[in-house]
Coordinates of C-alpha atoms and ligand atoms in Angstrom, one line a residue:
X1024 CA 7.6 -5.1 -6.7
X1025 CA 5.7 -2.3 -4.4
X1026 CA 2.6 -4.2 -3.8
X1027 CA 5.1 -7.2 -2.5
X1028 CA 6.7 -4.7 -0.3
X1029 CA 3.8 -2.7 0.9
X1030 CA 2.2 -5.8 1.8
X1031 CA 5.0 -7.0 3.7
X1032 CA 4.9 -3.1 5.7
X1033 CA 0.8 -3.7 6.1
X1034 CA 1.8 -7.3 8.0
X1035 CA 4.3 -5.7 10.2
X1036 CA 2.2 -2.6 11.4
X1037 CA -0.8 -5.1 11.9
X1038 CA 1.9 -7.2 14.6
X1039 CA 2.7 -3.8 15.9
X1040 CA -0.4 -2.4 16.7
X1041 CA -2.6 -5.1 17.4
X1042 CA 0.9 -5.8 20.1
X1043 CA 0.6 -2.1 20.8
X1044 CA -3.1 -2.4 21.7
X1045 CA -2.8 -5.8 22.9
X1046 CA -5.9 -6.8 20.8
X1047 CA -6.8 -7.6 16.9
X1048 CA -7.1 -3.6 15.4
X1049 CA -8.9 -3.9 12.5
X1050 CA -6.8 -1.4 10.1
X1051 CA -7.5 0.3 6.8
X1052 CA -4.7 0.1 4.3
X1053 CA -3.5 2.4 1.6
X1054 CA -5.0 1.4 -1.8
X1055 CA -4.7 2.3 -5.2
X1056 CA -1.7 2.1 -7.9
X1057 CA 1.0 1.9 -6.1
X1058 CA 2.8 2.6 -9.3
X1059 CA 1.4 6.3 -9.7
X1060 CA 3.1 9.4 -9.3
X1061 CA 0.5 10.8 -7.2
X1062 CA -0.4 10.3 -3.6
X1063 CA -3.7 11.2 -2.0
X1064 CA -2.9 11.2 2.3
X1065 CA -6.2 11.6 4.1
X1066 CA -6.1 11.8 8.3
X1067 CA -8.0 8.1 9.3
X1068 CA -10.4 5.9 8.3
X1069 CA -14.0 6.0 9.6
X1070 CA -16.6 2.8 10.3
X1071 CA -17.5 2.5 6.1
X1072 CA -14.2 2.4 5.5
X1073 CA -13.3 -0.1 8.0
X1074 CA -16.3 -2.1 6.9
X1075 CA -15.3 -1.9 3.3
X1076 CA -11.3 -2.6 4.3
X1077 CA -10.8 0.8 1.7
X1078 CA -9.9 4.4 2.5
X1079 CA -12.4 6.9 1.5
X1080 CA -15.4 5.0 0.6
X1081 CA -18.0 6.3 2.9
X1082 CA -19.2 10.6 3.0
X1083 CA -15.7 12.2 2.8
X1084 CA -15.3 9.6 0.1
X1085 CA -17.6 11.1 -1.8
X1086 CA -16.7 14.4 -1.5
X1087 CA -13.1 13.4 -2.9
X1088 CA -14.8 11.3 -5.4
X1089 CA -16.2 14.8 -7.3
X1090 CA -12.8 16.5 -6.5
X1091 CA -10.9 13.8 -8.2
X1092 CA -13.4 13.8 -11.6
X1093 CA -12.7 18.1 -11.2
X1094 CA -9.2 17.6 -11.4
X1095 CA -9.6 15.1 -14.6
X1096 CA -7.8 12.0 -13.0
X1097 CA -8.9 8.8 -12.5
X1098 CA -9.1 7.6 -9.0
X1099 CA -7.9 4.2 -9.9
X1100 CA -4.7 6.3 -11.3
X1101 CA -4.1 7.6 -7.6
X1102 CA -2.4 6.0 -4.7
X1103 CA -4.8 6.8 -1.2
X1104 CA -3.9 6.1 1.7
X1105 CA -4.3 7.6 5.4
X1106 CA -2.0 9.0 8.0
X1107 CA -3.3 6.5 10.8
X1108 CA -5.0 3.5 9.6
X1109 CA -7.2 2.6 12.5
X1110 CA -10.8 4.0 13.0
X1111 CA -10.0 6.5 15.8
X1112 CA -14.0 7.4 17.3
X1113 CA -15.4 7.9 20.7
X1114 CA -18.4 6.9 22.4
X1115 CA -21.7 8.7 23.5
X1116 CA -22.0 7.9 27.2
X1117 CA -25.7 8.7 26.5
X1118 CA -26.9 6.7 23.7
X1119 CA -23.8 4.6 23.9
X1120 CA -23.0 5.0 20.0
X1121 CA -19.7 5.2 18.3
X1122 CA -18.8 8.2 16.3
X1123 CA -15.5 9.0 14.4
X1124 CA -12.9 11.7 16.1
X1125 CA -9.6 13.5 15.4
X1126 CA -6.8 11.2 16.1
X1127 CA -4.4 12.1 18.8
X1128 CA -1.0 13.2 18.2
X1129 CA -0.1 9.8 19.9
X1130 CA -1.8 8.0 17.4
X1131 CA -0.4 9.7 14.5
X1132 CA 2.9 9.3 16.3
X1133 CA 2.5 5.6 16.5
X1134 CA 1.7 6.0 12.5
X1135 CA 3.7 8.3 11.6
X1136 CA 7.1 6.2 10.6
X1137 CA 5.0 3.6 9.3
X1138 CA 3.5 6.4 6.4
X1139 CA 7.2 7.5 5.5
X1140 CA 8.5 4.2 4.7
X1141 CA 4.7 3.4 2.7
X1142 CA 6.0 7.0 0.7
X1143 CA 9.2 5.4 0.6
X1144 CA 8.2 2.3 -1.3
X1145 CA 5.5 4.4 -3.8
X1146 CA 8.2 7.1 -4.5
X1147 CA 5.6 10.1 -5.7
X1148 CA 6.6 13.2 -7.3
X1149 CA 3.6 14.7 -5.6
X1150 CA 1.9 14.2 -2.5
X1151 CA -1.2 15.7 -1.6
X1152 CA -2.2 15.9 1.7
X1153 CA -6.2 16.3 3.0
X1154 CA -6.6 18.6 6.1
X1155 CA -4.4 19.4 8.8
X1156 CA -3.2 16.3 10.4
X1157 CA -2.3 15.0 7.0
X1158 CA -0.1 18.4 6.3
X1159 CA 1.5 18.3 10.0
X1160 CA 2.9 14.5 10.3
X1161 CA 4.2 15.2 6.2
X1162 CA 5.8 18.5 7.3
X1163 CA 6.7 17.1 10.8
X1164 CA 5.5 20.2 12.1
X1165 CA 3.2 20.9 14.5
X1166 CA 2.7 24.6 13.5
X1167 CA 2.4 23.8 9.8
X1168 CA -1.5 24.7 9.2
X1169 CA -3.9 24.2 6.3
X1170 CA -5.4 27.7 6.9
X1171 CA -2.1 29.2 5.8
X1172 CA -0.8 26.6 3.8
X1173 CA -3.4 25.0 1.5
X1174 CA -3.6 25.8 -2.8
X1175 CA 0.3 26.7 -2.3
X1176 CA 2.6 23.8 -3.7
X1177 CA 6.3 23.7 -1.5
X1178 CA 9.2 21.0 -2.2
X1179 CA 10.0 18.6 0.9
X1180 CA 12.7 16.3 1.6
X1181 CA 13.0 13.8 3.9
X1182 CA 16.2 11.3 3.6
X1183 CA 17.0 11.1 -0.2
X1184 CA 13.3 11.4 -1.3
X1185 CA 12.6 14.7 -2.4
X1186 CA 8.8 15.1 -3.5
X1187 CA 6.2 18.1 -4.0
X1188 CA 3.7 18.9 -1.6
X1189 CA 0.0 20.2 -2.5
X1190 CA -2.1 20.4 0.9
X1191 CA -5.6 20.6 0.0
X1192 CA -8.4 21.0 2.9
X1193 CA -9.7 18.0 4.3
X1194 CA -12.9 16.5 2.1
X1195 CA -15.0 15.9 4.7
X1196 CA -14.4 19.9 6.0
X1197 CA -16.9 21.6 3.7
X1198 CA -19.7 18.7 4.8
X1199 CA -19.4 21.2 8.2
X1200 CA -17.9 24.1 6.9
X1201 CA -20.1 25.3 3.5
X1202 CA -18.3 28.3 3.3
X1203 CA -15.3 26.4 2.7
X1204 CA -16.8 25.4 -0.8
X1205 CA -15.5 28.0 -3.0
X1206 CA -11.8 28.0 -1.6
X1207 CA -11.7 24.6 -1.7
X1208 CA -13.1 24.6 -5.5
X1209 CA -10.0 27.1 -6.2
X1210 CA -7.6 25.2 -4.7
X1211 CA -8.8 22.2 -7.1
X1212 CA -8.2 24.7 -10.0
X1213 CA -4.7 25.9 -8.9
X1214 CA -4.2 21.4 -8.6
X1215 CA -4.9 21.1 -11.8
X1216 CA -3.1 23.5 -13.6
X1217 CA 0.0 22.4 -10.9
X1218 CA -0.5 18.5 -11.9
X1219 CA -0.9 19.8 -16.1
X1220 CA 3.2 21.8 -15.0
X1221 CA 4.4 18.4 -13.6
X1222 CA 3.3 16.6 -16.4
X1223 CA 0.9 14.5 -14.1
Ligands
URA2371 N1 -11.5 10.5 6.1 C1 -10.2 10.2 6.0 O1 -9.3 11.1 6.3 N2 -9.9 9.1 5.5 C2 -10.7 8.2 5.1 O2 -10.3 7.1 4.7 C3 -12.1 8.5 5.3 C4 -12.5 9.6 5.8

């Protein structure tokens, strides 16, 4: 069964990062049907989703929330998960408050082997990645980019899984970048009529 063996992954990244940090790391796991075809990759949890123990519950959560109902899928239908499932944030020397940041490439590095054998277990025919760090640990290329890429589906391959690839720009980027909006909303458009080809 996938949940049995995605549990038994979640118990041995816990060991290894709470070893790696030498401390309990509170980590958000992939959630979902781990029976669907389709898998959601976002880039790390933030503090509502560590509170809540779920990816994408808190702003960006929302955001994919009206994607998601645009694309005519149900988000219990989806598998979700994130690249690195630890809240990576910083803190304000000032006020001495915690806010979320981009995870370093050693953190996604530390991730990273742990997401392919999670995509290993769910076996998707598509995976849709959210934003940049997402679309470069699933590439494994560090000059793949969401600016060039995104709205364009490409095959990938990586041992004997072969599996389609829709990046889509992170949901959290048009919260800071409104002209993002209307790219983004094609790009849902161009999803859809991809997932209706696949028969998804
Ligand atoms: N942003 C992400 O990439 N993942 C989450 O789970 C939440 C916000």
């Amino acid at each position: 069964m996938k949940k049995d063996q995605l549990q038994v992954l979640n118990e041995e990244l816990k060991q290894h990062i709470d070893a790696f940090y030498k401390q309990a790391t509170p980590l958000v796991y992939g959630g979902g049907d781990p029976d669907s075809r389709i898998v959601l990759i976002g880039e790390a949890p933030g503090k509502n989703e560590v509170l809540q123990g779920k990816p994408f519950v808190g702003q960006a959560g929302k955001n994919l929330d009206q994607f998601i109902e645009i694309l005519g899928i149900e988000k219990t239908d989806l598998y979700i998960t994130n690249v690195v499932k630890m809240r990576p944030y910083k803190i304000n020397e000032s006020t001495g408050r915690e806010s979320n940041r981009t995870p370093t490439k050693k953190e996604v590095g530390i991730f990273s082997s742990f997401l392919m054998r999670e995509l290993e277990i769910i076996k998707p025919s598509l995976v849709v990645t959210l934003g940049n760090i997402a679309l470069k640990c699933i590439t494994q290329d560090e000059n793949s980019s969401i600016g060039k890429m995104h709205g364009e589906p490409v095959m990938l391959q990586f041992g004997s899984e072969k599996f389609n690839l829709f990046p889509l720009y992170h949901p959290a980027s048009i919260i800071y970048k409104a002209d993002l909006k209307d790219i983004y909303l094609q790009d849902l458009h161009k999803l859809k009529a991809y997932l209706k080809s696949l028969n998804l």
